């Protein structure tokens, strides 16, 4: 069973990203983004030189990136738009875009909604850096999804530490990585369930407050006209803005129930209410 006729290009940037020097990896996001743009420009030029299909028949580009990869997509999109090939990235899916070094940088260096006609973002570890949040906490796309509040994911231990990152205990780092990694797990599952049609990541509009989150947890999407799907199908809906999504603590993450609601309530209560704003 297949979702559609697509070509998938996986970018191996381990030479630039597989390093303990995080600042070096951050710098290399620009190099990698430029190389991706150069690849698509080469494909476009080769196609035109060999009398291939005209530009209006080229497939649309959807860039999906996790953590630093999300910012690479944004940088690549800007670089491609500056080329003369007539090709552009039409959609970017940012999976918990990296927070460290990207909270106060030029928009050209990080992902934002000006990078493509449609930018959807899944936030799963948007905690302040003092609690080792690895993902950006603010809304930056056309659609921003905050599963379970977007800070700590069910099944990942809730850390109560407020400490410098460099002195964080090993278990705290592992817990942050767990929540950070759920973003791509949710997105991958959304592709599978879009084919199987056996479940959905239903999302409801959210004003980023604790009170509104509690109301959402009591609301069934079957009775709401503003619910949309998080993941691969999100571009099929007209709504834009910030959305709350309930998931389960284990796979399949889209199949949630009463226990998941109670666990998410506990997570939200354990976090500073002010941090939800």
PDB file of C-alpha atoms in Angstrom:
ATOM      1  CA  UNK A   1       0.000   0.000   0.000  1.00  0.00           C
ATOM      2  CA  UNK A   2       1.373   3.386  -0.994  1.00  0.00           C
ATOM      3  CA  UNK A   3       0.403   6.976  -0.305  1.00  0.00           C
ATOM      4  CA  UNK A   4       1.397   8.338  -3.694  1.00  0.00           C
ATOM      5  CA  UNK A   5       3.936   8.500  -6.510  1.00  0.00           C
ATOM      6  CA  UNK A   6       6.859  10.367  -4.956  1.00  0.00           C
ATOM      7  CA  UNK A   7      10.637  10.505  -5.018  1.00  0.00           C
ATOM      8  CA  UNK A   8      12.244  10.559  -1.569  1.00  0.00           C
ATOM      9  CA  UNK A   9      15.674  12.100  -1.062  1.00  0.00           C
ATOM     10  CA  UNK A  10      17.280  11.441   2.340  1.00  0.00           C
ATOM     11  CA  UNK A  11      20.020  13.911   3.223  1.00  0.00           C
ATOM     12  CA  UNK A  12      22.988  12.435   5.082  1.00  0.00           C
ATOM     13  CA  UNK A  13      24.674  15.393   6.756  1.00  0.00           C
ATOM     14  CA  UNK A  14      26.448  13.328   9.393  1.00  0.00           C
ATOM     15  CA  UNK A  15      29.778  14.909   8.432  1.00  0.00           C
ATOM     16  CA  UNK A  16      28.392  18.237   9.572  1.00  0.00           C
ATOM     17  CA  UNK A  17      25.896  17.245  12.242  1.00  0.00           C
ATOM     18  CA  UNK A  18      27.420  14.199  13.962  1.00  0.00           C
ATOM     19  CA  UNK A  19      29.617  16.110  16.380  1.00  0.00           C
ATOM     20  CA  UNK A  20      29.743  16.866  20.105  1.00  0.00           C
ATOM     21  CA  UNK A  21      30.415  20.488  19.161  1.00  0.00           C
ATOM     22  CA  UNK A  22      26.821  21.719  18.910  1.00  0.00           C
ATOM     23  CA  UNK A  23      27.894  25.177  17.762  1.00  0.00           C
ATOM     24  CA  UNK A  24      29.735  23.616  14.828  1.00  0.00           C
ATOM     25  CA  UNK A  25      26.605  21.643  13.888  1.00  0.00           C
ATOM     26  CA  UNK A  26      24.541  24.853  14.054  1.00  0.00           C
ATOM     27  CA  UNK A  27      26.978  26.564  11.676  1.00  0.00           C
ATOM     28  CA  UNK A  28      26.863  23.573   9.334  1.00  0.00           C
ATOM     29  CA  UNK A  29      23.081  23.874   8.923  1.00  0.00           C
ATOM     30  CA  UNK A  30      23.746  26.765   6.535  1.00  0.00           C
ATOM     31  CA  UNK A  31      26.263  24.748   4.521  1.00  0.00           C
ATOM     32  CA  UNK A  32      23.897  21.793   4.310  1.00  0.00           C
ATOM     33  CA  UNK A  33      20.980  24.005   3.291  1.00  0.00           C
ATOM     34  CA  UNK A  34      23.086  25.535   0.525  1.00  0.00           C
ATOM     35  CA  UNK A  35      24.130  22.088  -0.714  1.00  0.00           C
ATOM     36  CA  UNK A  36      20.492  20.952  -0.854  1.00  0.00           C
ATOM     37  CA  UNK A  37      19.616  24.041  -2.890  1.00  0.00           C
ATOM     38  CA  UNK A  38      22.537  23.355  -5.225  1.00  0.00           C
ATOM     39  CA  UNK A  39      21.321  19.786  -5.760  1.00  0.00           C
ATOM     40  CA  UNK A  40      17.858  20.899  -6.835  1.00  0.00           C
ATOM     41  CA  UNK A  41      19.303  23.614  -9.053  1.00  0.00           C
ATOM     42  CA  UNK A  42      21.498  20.979 -10.703  1.00  0.00           C
ATOM     43  CA  UNK A  43      18.475  18.715 -11.275  1.00  0.00           C
ATOM     44  CA  UNK A  44      16.521  21.631 -12.753  1.00  0.00           C
ATOM     45  CA  UNK A  45      19.346  22.714 -15.052  1.00  0.00           C
ATOM     46  CA  UNK A  46      19.977  19.149 -16.243  1.00  0.00           C
ATOM     47  CA  UNK A  47      16.268  18.692 -16.970  1.00  0.00           C
ATOM     48  CA  UNK A  48      16.085  21.888 -19.024  1.00  0.00           C
ATOM     49  CA  UNK A  49      19.331  21.160 -20.916  1.00  0.00           C
ATOM     50  CA  UNK A  50      18.056  17.731 -21.937  1.00  0.00           C
ATOM     51  CA  UNK A  51      14.602  18.903 -23.054  1.00  0.00           C
ATOM     52  CA  UNK A  52      12.845  17.361 -20.097  1.00  0.00           C
ATOM     53  CA  UNK A  53       9.436  18.381 -18.749  1.00  0.00           C
ATOM     54  CA  UNK A  54       8.887  22.132 -18.385  1.00  0.00           C
ATOM     55  CA  UNK A  55       8.953  23.708 -14.927  1.00  0.00           C
ATOM     56  CA  UNK A  56       5.170  23.671 -14.470  1.00  0.00           C
ATOM     57  CA  UNK A  57       5.274  19.870 -14.643  1.00  0.00           C
ATOM     58  CA  UNK A  58       7.983  19.422 -12.018  1.00  0.00           C
ATOM     59  CA  UNK A  59       6.849  17.876  -8.779  1.00  0.00           C
ATOM     60  CA  UNK A  60       6.360  20.009  -5.679  1.00  0.00           C
ATOM     61  CA  UNK A  61       9.080  19.844  -3.041  1.00  0.00           C
ATOM     62  CA  UNK A  62       8.152  18.976   0.548  1.00  0.00           C
ATOM     63  CA  UNK A  63      11.071  19.281   2.966  1.00  0.00           C
ATOM     64  CA  UNK A  64      10.809  17.469   6.312  1.00  0.00           C
ATOM     65  CA  UNK A  65      13.419  18.132   8.983  1.00  0.00           C
ATOM     66  CA  UNK A  66      13.842  17.254  12.651  1.00  0.00           C
ATOM     67  CA  UNK A  67      15.567  19.544  15.182  1.00  0.00           C
ATOM     68  CA  UNK A  68      18.457  21.223  13.346  1.00  0.00           C
ATOM     69  CA  UNK A  69      17.097  19.638  10.177  1.00  0.00           C
ATOM     70  CA  UNK A  70      14.003  21.830  10.404  1.00  0.00           C
ATOM     71  CA  UNK A  71      16.188  24.945  10.176  1.00  0.00           C
ATOM     72  CA  UNK A  72      18.127  23.354   7.317  1.00  0.00           C
ATOM     73  CA  UNK A  73      14.833  23.107   5.408  1.00  0.00           C
ATOM     74  CA  UNK A  74      14.181  26.805   6.005  1.00  0.00           C
ATOM     75  CA  UNK A  75      17.666  27.799   4.859  1.00  0.00           C
ATOM     76  CA  UNK A  76      17.450  25.536   1.801  1.00  0.00           C
ATOM     77  CA  UNK A  77      14.071  27.016   0.846  1.00  0.00           C
ATOM     78  CA  UNK A  78      15.466  30.550   0.896  1.00  0.00           C
ATOM     79  CA  UNK A  79      18.488  29.494  -1.149  1.00  0.00           C
ATOM     80  CA  UNK A  80      16.330  27.701  -3.735  1.00  0.00           C
ATOM     81  CA  UNK A  81      14.053  30.731  -4.047  1.00  0.00           C
ATOM     82  CA  UNK A  82      17.077  32.858  -4.955  1.00  0.00           C
ATOM     83  CA  UNK A  83      18.030  30.573  -7.843  1.00  0.00           C
ATOM     84  CA  UNK A  84      16.747  30.994 -11.390  1.00  0.00           C
ATOM     85  CA  UNK A  85      15.551  27.424 -11.827  1.00  0.00           C
ATOM     86  CA  UNK A  86      11.851  28.186 -11.312  1.00  0.00           C
ATOM     87  CA  UNK A  87      11.596  25.496  -8.654  1.00  0.00           C
ATOM     88  CA  UNK A  88      10.759  26.130  -5.003  1.00  0.00           C
ATOM     89  CA  UNK A  89       9.959  24.297  -1.793  1.00  0.00           C
ATOM     90  CA  UNK A  90       6.172  24.354  -1.424  1.00  0.00           C
ATOM     91  CA  UNK A  91       5.893  22.793   2.031  1.00  0.00           C
ATOM     92  CA  UNK A  92       8.150  22.485   5.047  1.00  0.00           C
ATOM     93  CA  UNK A  93       7.379  20.261   8.017  1.00  0.00           C
ATOM     94  CA  UNK A  94       9.446  21.199  11.045  1.00  0.00           C
ATOM     95  CA  UNK A  95       9.690  18.460  13.656  1.00  0.00           C
ATOM     96  CA  UNK A  96      10.488  20.113  16.995  1.00  0.00           C
ATOM     97  CA  UNK A  97      12.854  22.712  15.459  1.00  0.00           C
ATOM     98  CA  UNK A  98      15.983  23.116  17.574  1.00  0.00           C
ATOM     99  CA  UNK A  99      15.896  25.799  20.271  1.00  0.00           C
ATOM    100  CA  UNK A 100      19.540  26.291  21.392  1.00  0.00           C
ATOM    101  CA  UNK A 101      21.137  29.093  19.299  1.00  0.00           C
ATOM    102  CA  UNK A 102      17.887  29.776  17.395  1.00  0.00           C
ATOM    103  CA  UNK A 103      15.763  31.792  19.815  1.00  0.00           C
ATOM    104  CA  UNK A 104      17.008  35.205  18.701  1.00  0.00           C
ATOM    105  CA  UNK A 105      18.608  34.851  15.265  1.00  0.00           C
ATOM    106  CA  UNK A 106      17.848  36.367  11.876  1.00  0.00           C
ATOM    107  CA  UNK A 107      14.834  34.713  10.235  1.00  0.00           C
ATOM    108  CA  UNK A 108      17.040  33.755   7.294  1.00  0.00           C
ATOM    109  CA  UNK A 109      18.907  31.389   9.618  1.00  0.00           C
ATOM    110  CA  UNK A 110      15.960  29.557  11.155  1.00  0.00           C
ATOM    111  CA  UNK A 111      12.654  28.117  10.080  1.00  0.00           C
ATOM    112  CA  UNK A 112       9.648  30.449   9.912  1.00  0.00           C
ATOM    113  CA  UNK A 113       6.420  30.667   7.932  1.00  0.00           C
ATOM    114  CA  UNK A 114       7.904  32.944   5.276  1.00  0.00           C
ATOM    115  CA  UNK A 115      10.113  30.093   4.035  1.00  0.00           C
ATOM    116  CA  UNK A 116       7.386  28.262   2.095  1.00  0.00           C
ATOM    117  CA  UNK A 117       3.709  28.650   1.117  1.00  0.00           C
ATOM    118  CA  UNK A 118       2.858  26.104   3.820  1.00  0.00           C
ATOM    119  CA  UNK A 119       4.888  25.493   6.977  1.00  0.00           C
ATOM    120  CA  UNK A 120       3.588  23.077   9.610  1.00  0.00           C
ATOM    121  CA  UNK A 121       5.428  22.483  12.862  1.00  0.00           C
ATOM    122  CA  UNK A 122       5.121  19.791  15.535  1.00  0.00           C
ATOM    123  CA  UNK A 123       6.428  20.955  18.930  1.00  0.00           C
ATOM    124  CA  UNK A 124       7.190  18.201  21.454  1.00  0.00           C
ATOM    125  CA  UNK A 125       9.920  19.547  23.758  1.00  0.00           C
ATOM    126  CA  UNK A 126       9.421  23.316  23.805  1.00  0.00           C
ATOM    127  CA  UNK A 127      10.506  23.798  27.405  1.00  0.00           C
ATOM    128  CA  UNK A 128      12.697  26.711  28.456  1.00  0.00           C
ATOM    129  CA  UNK A 129      16.421  25.984  28.205  1.00  0.00           C
ATOM    130  CA  UNK A 130      16.691  26.048  32.002  1.00  0.00           C
ATOM    131  CA  UNK A 131      14.752  22.761  31.922  1.00  0.00           C
ATOM    132  CA  UNK A 132      16.730  21.454  28.974  1.00  0.00           C
ATOM    133  CA  UNK A 133      14.140  22.178  26.308  1.00  0.00           C
ATOM    134  CA  UNK A 134      15.545  21.093  22.961  1.00  0.00           C
ATOM    135  CA  UNK A 135      12.741  22.471  20.768  1.00  0.00           C
ATOM    136  CA  UNK A 136      11.517  26.014  20.069  1.00  0.00           C
ATOM    137  CA  UNK A 137       8.521  26.833  22.293  1.00  0.00           C
ATOM    138  CA  UNK A 138       7.013  29.593  20.116  1.00  0.00           C
ATOM    139  CA  UNK A 139       4.680  29.286  17.126  1.00  0.00           C
ATOM    140  CA  UNK A 140       6.638  29.840  13.912  1.00  0.00           C
ATOM    141  CA  UNK A 141       4.563  28.225  11.151  1.00  0.00           C
ATOM    142  CA  UNK A 142       1.217  28.497   9.431  1.00  0.00           C
ATOM    143  CA  UNK A 143       0.131  25.569  11.584  1.00  0.00           C
ATOM    144  CA  UNK A 144       1.801  24.861  14.909  1.00  0.00           C
ATOM    145  CA  UNK A 145       0.836  21.657  16.699  1.00  0.00           C
ATOM    146  CA  UNK A 146       1.575  21.208  20.402  1.00  0.00           C
ATOM    147  CA  UNK A 147       0.955  17.536  21.270  1.00  0.00           C
ATOM    148  CA  UNK A 148       0.042  17.237  24.953  1.00  0.00           C
ATOM    149  CA  UNK A 149       1.070  20.860  25.469  1.00  0.00           C
ATOM    150  CA  UNK A 150       4.249  20.579  23.399  1.00  0.00           C
ATOM    151  CA  UNK A 151       6.683  20.408  26.323  1.00  0.00           C
ATOM    152  CA  UNK A 152       6.821  16.911  27.819  1.00  0.00           C
ATOM    153  CA  UNK A 153       5.383  13.868  26.067  1.00  0.00           C
ATOM    154  CA  UNK A 154       3.509  11.043  27.836  1.00  0.00           C
ATOM    155  CA  UNK A 155       5.842   8.159  28.538  1.00  0.00           C
ATOM    156  CA  UNK A 156       8.853  10.494  28.869  1.00  0.00           C
ATOM    157  CA  UNK A 157       9.788  11.259  32.468  1.00  0.00           C
ATOM    158  CA  UNK A 158       8.966  14.786  33.616  1.00  0.00           C
ATOM    159  CA  UNK A 159      12.094  16.567  34.810  1.00  0.00           C
ATOM    160  CA  UNK A 160      11.718  19.089  37.619  1.00  0.00           C
ATOM    161  CA  UNK A 161      15.310  20.233  37.342  1.00  0.00           C
ATOM    162  CA  UNK A 162      16.135  23.891  36.708  1.00  0.00           C
ATOM    163  CA  UNK A 163      19.851  23.733  36.059  1.00  0.00           C
ATOM    164  CA  UNK A 164      22.499  24.776  33.526  1.00  0.00           C
ATOM    165  CA  UNK A 165      22.432  22.416  30.550  1.00  0.00           C
ATOM    166  CA  UNK A 166      26.102  21.546  30.881  1.00  0.00           C
ATOM    167  CA  UNK A 167      25.543  20.056  34.365  1.00  0.00           C
ATOM    168  CA  UNK A 168      22.334  18.201  33.538  1.00  0.00           C
ATOM    169  CA  UNK A 169      22.225  14.612  34.860  1.00  0.00           C
ATOM    170  CA  UNK A 170      22.194  11.844  32.275  1.00  0.00           C
ATOM    171  CA  UNK A 171      18.573  10.880  33.016  1.00  0.00           C
ATOM    172  CA  UNK A 172      17.417  14.467  32.474  1.00  0.00           C
ATOM    173  CA  UNK A 173      19.108  14.563  29.070  1.00  0.00           C
ATOM    174  CA  UNK A 174      17.557  11.218  28.106  1.00  0.00           C
ATOM    175  CA  UNK A 175      14.087  12.429  29.101  1.00  0.00           C
ATOM    176  CA  UNK A 176      14.465  15.557  26.982  1.00  0.00           C
ATOM    177  CA  UNK A 177      15.673  13.498  24.028  1.00  0.00           C
ATOM    178  CA  UNK A 178      12.642  11.224  24.436  1.00  0.00           C
ATOM    179  CA  UNK A 179      10.184  14.120  24.093  1.00  0.00           C
ATOM    180  CA  UNK A 180      12.271  15.772  21.360  1.00  0.00           C
ATOM    181  CA  UNK A 181      12.224  12.578  19.308  1.00  0.00           C
ATOM    182  CA  UNK A 182       8.481  12.051  19.570  1.00  0.00           C
ATOM    183  CA  UNK A 183       7.941  14.725  16.903  1.00  0.00           C
ATOM    184  CA  UNK A 184       9.262  12.530  14.102  1.00  0.00           C
ATOM    185  CA  UNK A 185       7.562   9.453  15.562  1.00  0.00           C
ATOM    186  CA  UNK A 186       4.215  11.251  15.409  1.00  0.00           C
ATOM    187  CA  UNK A 187       4.843  12.419  11.851  1.00  0.00           C
ATOM    188  CA  UNK A 188       5.928   8.991  10.624  1.00  0.00           C
ATOM    189  CA  UNK A 189       2.856   7.446  12.211  1.00  0.00           C
ATOM    190  CA  UNK A 190       0.650  10.063  10.519  1.00  0.00           C
ATOM    191  CA  UNK A 191       1.884   8.834   7.125  1.00  0.00           C
ATOM    192  CA  UNK A 192       1.079   5.218   7.977  1.00  0.00           C
ATOM    193  CA  UNK A 193      -2.393   5.959   9.336  1.00  0.00           C
ATOM    194  CA  UNK A 194      -3.165   8.179   6.343  1.00  0.00           C
ATOM    195  CA  UNK A 195      -2.788   5.044   4.239  1.00  0.00           C
ATOM    196  CA  UNK A 196      -4.431   2.630   6.659  1.00  0.00           C
ATOM    197  CA  UNK A 197      -7.182   5.135   7.616  1.00  0.00           C
ATOM    198  CA  UNK A 198      -7.510   3.491  11.033  1.00  0.00           C
ATOM    199  CA  UNK A 199      -6.742   6.475  13.272  1.00  0.00           C
ATOM    200  CA  UNK A 200      -6.012  10.222  13.238  1.00  0.00           C
ATOM    201  CA  UNK A 201      -4.094  12.803  15.244  1.00  0.00           C
ATOM    202  CA  UNK A 202      -7.014  15.165  15.816  1.00  0.00           C
ATOM    203  CA  UNK A 203      -6.058  18.696  16.809  1.00  0.00           C
ATOM    204  CA  UNK A 204      -8.117  21.538  18.254  1.00  0.00           C
ATOM    205  CA  UNK A 205      -7.400  25.308  18.272  1.00  0.00           C
ATOM    206  CA  UNK A 206      -5.471  26.316  21.380  1.00  0.00           C
ATOM    207  CA  UNK A 207      -4.682  29.694  22.944  1.00  0.00           C
ATOM    208  CA  UNK A 208      -1.640  28.281  24.812  1.00  0.00           C
ATOM    209  CA  UNK A 209      -3.292  28.545  28.234  1.00  0.00           C
ATOM    210  CA  UNK A 210      -3.694  25.856  30.878  1.00  0.00           C
ATOM    211  CA  UNK A 211      -7.432  26.528  31.246  1.00  0.00           C
ATOM    212  CA  UNK A 212      -8.054  26.134  27.509  1.00  0.00           C
ATOM    213  CA  UNK A 213      -6.012  22.897  27.457  1.00  0.00           C
ATOM    214  CA  UNK A 214      -8.287  21.447  30.148  1.00  0.00           C
ATOM    215  CA  UNK A 215     -11.353  22.417  28.101  1.00  0.00           C
ATOM    216  CA  UNK A 216      -9.908  20.771  25.006  1.00  0.00           C
ATOM    217  CA  UNK A 217      -9.266  17.544  26.907  1.00  0.00           C
ATOM    218  CA  UNK A 218     -12.994  17.439  27.700  1.00  0.00           C
ATOM    219  CA  UNK A 219     -14.047  18.051  24.091  1.00  0.00           C
ATOM    220  CA  UNK A 220     -14.614  15.372  21.473  1.00  0.00           C
ATOM    221  CA  UNK A 221     -13.538  16.274  17.962  1.00  0.00           C
ATOM    222  CA  UNK A 222     -16.656  14.535  16.661  1.00  0.00           C
ATOM    223  CA  UNK A 223     -18.661  17.505  17.937  1.00  0.00           C
ATOM    224  CA  UNK A 224     -16.235  20.215  16.776  1.00  0.00           C
ATOM    225  CA  UNK A 225     -16.074  21.782  13.320  1.00  0.00           C
ATOM    226  CA  UNK A 226     -12.604  23.254  13.829  1.00  0.00           C
ATOM    227  CA  UNK A 227     -10.643  20.046  14.363  1.00  0.00           C
ATOM    228  CA  UNK A 228      -7.870  19.254  11.903  1.00  0.00           C
ATOM    229  CA  UNK A 229      -5.289  16.479  11.535  1.00  0.00           C
ATOM    230  CA  UNK A 230      -1.699  16.818  12.694  1.00  0.00           C
ATOM    231  CA  UNK A 231       0.870  15.314  10.352  1.00  0.00           C
ATOM    232  CA  UNK A 232       0.960  14.562   6.658  1.00  0.00           C
ATOM    233  CA  UNK A 233      -2.691  15.524   6.046  1.00  0.00           C
ATOM    234  CA  UNK A 234      -2.560  18.902   7.812  1.00  0.00           C
ATOM    235  CA  UNK A 235      -2.306  20.870   4.562  1.00  0.00           C
ATOM    236  CA  UNK A 236      -5.738  19.583   3.522  1.00  0.00           C
ATOM    237  CA  UNK A 237      -7.439  21.933   5.989  1.00  0.00           C
ATOM    238  CA  UNK A 238      -8.137  25.652   5.618  1.00  0.00           C
ATOM    239  CA  UNK A 239      -7.489  26.545   9.260  1.00  0.00           C
ATOM    240  CA  UNK A 240      -4.259  28.167  10.422  1.00  0.00           C
ATOM    241  CA  UNK A 241      -2.868  28.899  13.879  1.00  0.00           C
ATOM    242  CA  UNK A 242      -1.937  26.990  17.027  1.00  0.00           C
ATOM    243  CA  UNK A 243      -3.444  23.597  17.882  1.00  0.00           C
ATOM    244  CA  UNK A 244      -3.456  21.163  20.808  1.00  0.00           C
ATOM    245  CA  UNK A 245      -3.230  17.397  20.173  1.00  0.00           C
ATOM    246  CA  UNK A 246      -3.776  14.522  22.594  1.00  0.00           C
ATOM    247  CA  UNK A 247      -1.679  11.394  22.067  1.00  0.00           C
ATOM    248  CA  UNK A 248      -1.127   8.153  23.933  1.00  0.00           C
ATOM    249  CA  UNK A 249       2.114   7.307  25.734  1.00  0.00           C
ATOM    250  CA  UNK A 250       2.977   4.404  23.428  1.00  0.00           C
ATOM    251  CA  UNK A 251       2.416   3.258  19.870  1.00  0.00           C
ATOM    252  CA  UNK A 252       0.037   3.684  18.213  1.00  0.00           C
ATOM    253  CA  UNK A 253       0.255   7.245  19.529  1.00  0.00           C
ATOM    254  CA  UNK A 254      -2.952   8.311  17.785  1.00  0.00           C
ATOM    255  CA  UNK A 255      -5.023   5.801  19.761  1.00  0.00           C
ATOM    256  CA  UNK A 256      -5.679   7.594  23.048  1.00  0.00           C
ATOM    257  CA  UNK A 257      -8.149   7.074  25.867  1.00  0.00           C
ATOM    258  CA  UNK A 258      -9.132   8.079  29.405  1.00  0.00           C
ATOM    259  CA  UNK A 259      -5.799   7.113  30.969  1.00  0.00           C
ATOM    260  CA  UNK A 260      -3.949   9.267  28.432  1.00  0.00           C
ATOM    261  CA  UNK A 261      -6.170  12.233  29.261  1.00  0.00           C
ATOM    262  CA  UNK A 262      -5.376  11.858  32.956  1.00  0.00           C
ATOM    263  CA  UNK A 263      -1.644  11.505  32.302  1.00  0.00           C
ATOM    264  CA  UNK A 264      -1.570  14.642  30.166  1.00  0.00           C
ATOM    265  CA  UNK A 265      -3.504  16.519  32.858  1.00  0.00           C
ATOM    266  CA  UNK A 266      -0.822  15.499  35.368  1.00  0.00           C
ATOM    267  CA  UNK A 267       1.903  16.709  32.996  1.00  0.00           C
ATOM    268  CA  UNK A 268       0.206  20.064  32.500  1.00  0.00           C
ATOM    269  CA  UNK A 269      -0.336  20.494  36.241  1.00  0.00           C
ATOM    270  CA  UNK A 270       3.292  19.656  36.973  1.00  0.00           C
ATOM    271  CA  UNK A 271       4.553  22.377  34.644  1.00  0.00           C
ATOM    272  CA  UNK A 272       4.536  26.032  35.555  1.00  0.00           C
ATOM    273  CA  UNK A 273       1.190  27.396  34.348  1.00  0.00           C
ATOM    274  CA  UNK A 274       2.917  30.588  33.309  1.00  0.00           C
ATOM    275  CA  UNK A 275       5.178  28.569  31.010  1.00  0.00           C
ATOM    276  CA  UNK A 276       2.161  27.509  28.963  1.00  0.00           C
ATOM    277  CA  UNK A 277       1.556  31.054  27.777  1.00  0.00           C
TER     278      UNK A 277
END
